[in-house]
Backbone as JSON Lines, residues from 0, in Angstrom:
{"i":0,"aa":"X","n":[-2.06,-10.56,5.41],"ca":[-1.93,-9.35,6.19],"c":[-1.81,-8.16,5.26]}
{"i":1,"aa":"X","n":[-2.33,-7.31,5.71],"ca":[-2.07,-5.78,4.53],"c":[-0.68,-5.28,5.65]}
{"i":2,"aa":"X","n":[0.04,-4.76,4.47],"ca":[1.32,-3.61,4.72],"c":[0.84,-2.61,4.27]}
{"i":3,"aa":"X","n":[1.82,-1.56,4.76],"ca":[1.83,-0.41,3.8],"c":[3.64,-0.08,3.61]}
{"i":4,"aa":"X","n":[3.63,0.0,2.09],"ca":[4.81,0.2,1.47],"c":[5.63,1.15,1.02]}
{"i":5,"aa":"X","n":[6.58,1.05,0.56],"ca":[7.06,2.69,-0.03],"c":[7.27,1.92,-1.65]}
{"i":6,"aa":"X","n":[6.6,3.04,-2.22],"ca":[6.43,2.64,-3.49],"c":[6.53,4.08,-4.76]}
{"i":7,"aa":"X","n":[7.46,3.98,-5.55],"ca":[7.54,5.15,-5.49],"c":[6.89,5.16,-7.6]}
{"i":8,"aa":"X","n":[6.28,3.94,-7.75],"ca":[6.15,3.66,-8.93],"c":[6.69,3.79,-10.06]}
{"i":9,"aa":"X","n":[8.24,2.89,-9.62],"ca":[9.07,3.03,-11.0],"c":[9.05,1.22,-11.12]}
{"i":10,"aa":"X","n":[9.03,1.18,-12.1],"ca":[8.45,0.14,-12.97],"c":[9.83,-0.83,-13.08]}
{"i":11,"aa":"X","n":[10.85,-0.34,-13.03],"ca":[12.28,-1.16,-12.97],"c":[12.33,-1.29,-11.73]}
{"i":12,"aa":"X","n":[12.06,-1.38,-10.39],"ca":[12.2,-1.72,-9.22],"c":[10.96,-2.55,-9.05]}
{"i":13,"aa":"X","n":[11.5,-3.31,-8.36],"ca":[10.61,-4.5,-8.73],"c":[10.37,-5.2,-6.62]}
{"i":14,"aa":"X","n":[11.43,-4.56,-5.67],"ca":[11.37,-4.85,-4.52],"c":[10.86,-3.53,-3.69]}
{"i":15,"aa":"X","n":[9.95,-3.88,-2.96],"ca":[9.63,-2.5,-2.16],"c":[9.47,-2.58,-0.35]}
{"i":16,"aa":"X","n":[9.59,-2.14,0.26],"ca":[10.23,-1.88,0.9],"c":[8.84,-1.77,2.29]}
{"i":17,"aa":"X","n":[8.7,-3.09,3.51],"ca":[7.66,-2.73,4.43],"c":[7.8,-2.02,5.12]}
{"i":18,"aa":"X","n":[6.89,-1.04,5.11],"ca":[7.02,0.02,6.28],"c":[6.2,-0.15,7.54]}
{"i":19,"aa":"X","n":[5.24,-0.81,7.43],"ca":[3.94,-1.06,8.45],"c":[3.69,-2.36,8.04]}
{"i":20,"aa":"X","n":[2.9,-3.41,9.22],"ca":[1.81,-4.08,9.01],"c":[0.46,-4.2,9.27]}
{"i":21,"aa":"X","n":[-0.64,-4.69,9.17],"ca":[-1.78,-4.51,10.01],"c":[-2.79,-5.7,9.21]}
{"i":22,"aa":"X","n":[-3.51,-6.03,10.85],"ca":[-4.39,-6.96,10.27],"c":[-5.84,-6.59,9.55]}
{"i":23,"aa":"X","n":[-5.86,-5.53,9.29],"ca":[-7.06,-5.08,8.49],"c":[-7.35,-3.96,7.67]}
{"i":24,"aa":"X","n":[-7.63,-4.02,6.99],"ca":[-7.64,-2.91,5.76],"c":[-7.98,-1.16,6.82]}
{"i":25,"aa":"X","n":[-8.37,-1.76,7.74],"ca":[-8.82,-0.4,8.75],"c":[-7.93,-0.2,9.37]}
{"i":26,"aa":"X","n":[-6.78,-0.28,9.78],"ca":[-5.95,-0.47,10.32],"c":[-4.88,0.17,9.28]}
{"i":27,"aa":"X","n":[-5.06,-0.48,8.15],"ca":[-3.68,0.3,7.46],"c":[-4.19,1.36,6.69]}
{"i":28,"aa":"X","n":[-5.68,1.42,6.9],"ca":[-6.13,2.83,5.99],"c":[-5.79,3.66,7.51]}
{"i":29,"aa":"X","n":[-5.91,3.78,8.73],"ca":[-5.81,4.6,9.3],"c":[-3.73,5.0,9.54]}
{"i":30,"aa":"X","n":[-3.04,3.81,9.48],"ca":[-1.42,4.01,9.01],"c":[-1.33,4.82,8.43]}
{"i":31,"aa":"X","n":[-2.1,4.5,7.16],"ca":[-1.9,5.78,5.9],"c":[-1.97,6.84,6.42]}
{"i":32,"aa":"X","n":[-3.07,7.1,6.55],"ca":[-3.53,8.74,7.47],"c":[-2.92,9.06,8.12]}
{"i":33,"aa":"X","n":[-2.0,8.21,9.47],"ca":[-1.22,9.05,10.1],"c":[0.15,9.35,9.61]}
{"i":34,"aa":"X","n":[0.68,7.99,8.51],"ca":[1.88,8.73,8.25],"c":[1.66,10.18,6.89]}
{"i":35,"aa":"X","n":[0.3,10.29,6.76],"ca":[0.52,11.5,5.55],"c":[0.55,12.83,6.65]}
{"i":36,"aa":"X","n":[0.13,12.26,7.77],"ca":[0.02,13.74,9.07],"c":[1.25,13.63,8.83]}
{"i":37,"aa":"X","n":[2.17,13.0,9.84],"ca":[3.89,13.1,9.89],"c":[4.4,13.26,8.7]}
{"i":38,"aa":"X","n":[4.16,12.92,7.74],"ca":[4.94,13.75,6.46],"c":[4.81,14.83,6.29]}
{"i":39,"aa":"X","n":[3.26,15.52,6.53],"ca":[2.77,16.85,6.04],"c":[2.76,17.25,4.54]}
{"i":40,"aa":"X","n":[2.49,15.67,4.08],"ca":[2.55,15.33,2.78],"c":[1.04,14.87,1.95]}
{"i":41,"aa":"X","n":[0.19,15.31,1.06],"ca":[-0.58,14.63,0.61],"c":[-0.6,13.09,0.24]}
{"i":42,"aa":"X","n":[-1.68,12.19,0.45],"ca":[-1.25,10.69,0.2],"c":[-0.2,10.15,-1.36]}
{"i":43,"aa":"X","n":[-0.89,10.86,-2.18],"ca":[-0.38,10.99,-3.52],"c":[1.29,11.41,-3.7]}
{"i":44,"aa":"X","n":[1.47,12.09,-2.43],"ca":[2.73,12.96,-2.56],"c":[3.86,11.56,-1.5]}
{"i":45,"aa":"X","n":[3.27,10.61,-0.78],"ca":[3.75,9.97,0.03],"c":[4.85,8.85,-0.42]}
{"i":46,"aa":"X","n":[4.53,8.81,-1.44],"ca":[4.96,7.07,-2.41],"c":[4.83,5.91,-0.92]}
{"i":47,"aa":"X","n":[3.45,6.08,-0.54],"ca":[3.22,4.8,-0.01],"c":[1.63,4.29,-0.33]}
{"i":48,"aa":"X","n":[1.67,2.72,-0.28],"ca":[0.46,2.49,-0.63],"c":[0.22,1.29,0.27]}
{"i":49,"aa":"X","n":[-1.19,0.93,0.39],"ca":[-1.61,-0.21,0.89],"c":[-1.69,-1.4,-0.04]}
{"i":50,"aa":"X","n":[-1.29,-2.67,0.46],"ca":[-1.2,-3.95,-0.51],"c":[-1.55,-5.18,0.95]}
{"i":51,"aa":"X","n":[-2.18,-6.26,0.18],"ca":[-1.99,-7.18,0.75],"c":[-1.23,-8.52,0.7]}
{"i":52,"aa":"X","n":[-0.72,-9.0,1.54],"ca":[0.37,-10.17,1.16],"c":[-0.22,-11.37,2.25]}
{"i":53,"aa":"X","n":[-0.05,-13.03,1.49],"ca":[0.32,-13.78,1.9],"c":[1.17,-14.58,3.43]}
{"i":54,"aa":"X","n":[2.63,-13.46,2.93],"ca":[4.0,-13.71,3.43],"c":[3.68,-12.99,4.53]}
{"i":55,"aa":"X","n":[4.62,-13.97,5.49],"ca":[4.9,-13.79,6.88],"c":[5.71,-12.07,6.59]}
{"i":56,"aa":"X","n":[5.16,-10.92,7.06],"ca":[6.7,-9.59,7.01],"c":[6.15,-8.95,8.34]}
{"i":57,"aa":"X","n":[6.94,-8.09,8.29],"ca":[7.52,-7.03,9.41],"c":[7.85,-5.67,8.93]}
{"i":58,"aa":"X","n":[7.92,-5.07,9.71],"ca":[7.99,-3.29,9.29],"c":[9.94,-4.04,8.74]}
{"i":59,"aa":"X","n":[10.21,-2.96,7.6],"ca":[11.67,-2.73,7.44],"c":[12.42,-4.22,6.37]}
{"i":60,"aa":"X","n":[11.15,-4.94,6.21],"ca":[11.37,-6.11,5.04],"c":[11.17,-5.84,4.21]}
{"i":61,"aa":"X","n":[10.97,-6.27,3.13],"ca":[11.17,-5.95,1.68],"c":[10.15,-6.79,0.89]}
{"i":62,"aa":"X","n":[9.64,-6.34,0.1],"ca":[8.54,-7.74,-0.99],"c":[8.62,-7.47,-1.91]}
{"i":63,"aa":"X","n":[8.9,-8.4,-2.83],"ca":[8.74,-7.84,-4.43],"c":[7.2,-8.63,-4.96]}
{"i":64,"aa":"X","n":[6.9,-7.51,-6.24],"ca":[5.92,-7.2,-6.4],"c":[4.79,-8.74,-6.42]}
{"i":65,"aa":"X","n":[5.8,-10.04,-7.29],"ca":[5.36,-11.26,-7.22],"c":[4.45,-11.77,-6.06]}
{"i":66,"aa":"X","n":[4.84,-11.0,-4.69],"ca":[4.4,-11.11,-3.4],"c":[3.51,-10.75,-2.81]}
{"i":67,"aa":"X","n":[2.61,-9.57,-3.54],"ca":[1.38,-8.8,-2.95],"c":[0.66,-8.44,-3.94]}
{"i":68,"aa":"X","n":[-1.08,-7.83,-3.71],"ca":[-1.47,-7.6,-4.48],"c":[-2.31,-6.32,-3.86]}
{"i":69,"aa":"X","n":[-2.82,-5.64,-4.73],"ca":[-3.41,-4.44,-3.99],"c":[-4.91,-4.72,-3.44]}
{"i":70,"aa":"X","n":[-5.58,-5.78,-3.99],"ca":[-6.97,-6.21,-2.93],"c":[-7.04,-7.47,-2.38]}
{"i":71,"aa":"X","n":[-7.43,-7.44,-1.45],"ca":[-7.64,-9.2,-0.89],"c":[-8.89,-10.0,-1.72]}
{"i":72,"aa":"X","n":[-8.12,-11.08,-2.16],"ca":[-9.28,-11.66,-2.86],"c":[-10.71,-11.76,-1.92]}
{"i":73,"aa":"X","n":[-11.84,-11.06,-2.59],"ca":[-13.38,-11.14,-1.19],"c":[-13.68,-9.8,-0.78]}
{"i":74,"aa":"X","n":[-12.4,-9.01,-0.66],"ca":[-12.8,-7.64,-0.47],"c":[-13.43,-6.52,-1.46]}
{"i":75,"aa":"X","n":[-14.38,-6.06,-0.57],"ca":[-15.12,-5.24,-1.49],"c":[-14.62,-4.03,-1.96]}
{"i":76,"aa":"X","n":[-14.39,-3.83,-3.31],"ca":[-12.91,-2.5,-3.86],"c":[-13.77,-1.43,-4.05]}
{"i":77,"aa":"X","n":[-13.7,-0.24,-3.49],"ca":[-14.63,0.73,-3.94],"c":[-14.83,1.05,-5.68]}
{"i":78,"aa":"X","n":[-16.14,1.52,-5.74],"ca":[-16.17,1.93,-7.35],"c":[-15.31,2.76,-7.52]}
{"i":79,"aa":"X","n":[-14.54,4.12,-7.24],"ca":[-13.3,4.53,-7.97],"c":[-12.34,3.56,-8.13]}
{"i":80,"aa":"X","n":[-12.21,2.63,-7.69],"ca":[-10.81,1.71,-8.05],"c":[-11.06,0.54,-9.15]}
{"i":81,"aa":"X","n":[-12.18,0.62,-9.39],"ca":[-12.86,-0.34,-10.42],"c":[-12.45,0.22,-11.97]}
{"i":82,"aa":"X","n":[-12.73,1.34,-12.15],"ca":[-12.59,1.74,-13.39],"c":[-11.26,2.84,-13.65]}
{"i":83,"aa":"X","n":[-10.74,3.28,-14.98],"ca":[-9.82,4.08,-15.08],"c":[-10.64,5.53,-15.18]}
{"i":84,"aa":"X","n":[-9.3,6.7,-14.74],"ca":[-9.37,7.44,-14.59],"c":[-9.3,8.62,-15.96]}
{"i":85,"aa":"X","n":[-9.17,7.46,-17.22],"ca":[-8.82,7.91,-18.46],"c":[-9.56,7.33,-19.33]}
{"i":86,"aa":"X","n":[-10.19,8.35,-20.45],"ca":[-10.78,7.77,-21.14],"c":[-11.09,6.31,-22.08]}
């Protein structure tokens, strides 16, 4: 299942925190979108991201990082996410 998380990318926290679930990458790309409306926050500015997990969760559970990964193995990752953004 994909979540979407609060993630605020500090590298010593290692548990993060479900905010959403959804059964399809369309589904939690459109989550995203609405919670960056209700923030009135850019996505970047949100510390949330989409991941997919294994594990049975629920909005308000917790996963550490061991637990998800950011593409489903099979899914097609767009070319910006393929390469770095740095030389």
């Amino acid at each position: 299942m994909y979540a979407l998380i609060y993630d605020e990318h500090n590298l010593d926290e290692s548990k993060k925190k479900v905010i959403s679930v959804h059964g399809t990458r369309e589904e939690s790309d459109k989550a995203l979108f609405q919670r960056q409306n209700d923030l009135g926050k850019r996505v970047y500015e949100c510390n949330t991201r989409i991941v997919w997990t294994d594990k049975a969760v629920d909005a308000d559970d917790v996963l550490d990082i061991s637990e998800f990964v950011t593409w489903h193995a099979g899914e097609d990752i767009p070319e910006g996410e393929l390469n770095s953004d740095s030389d």
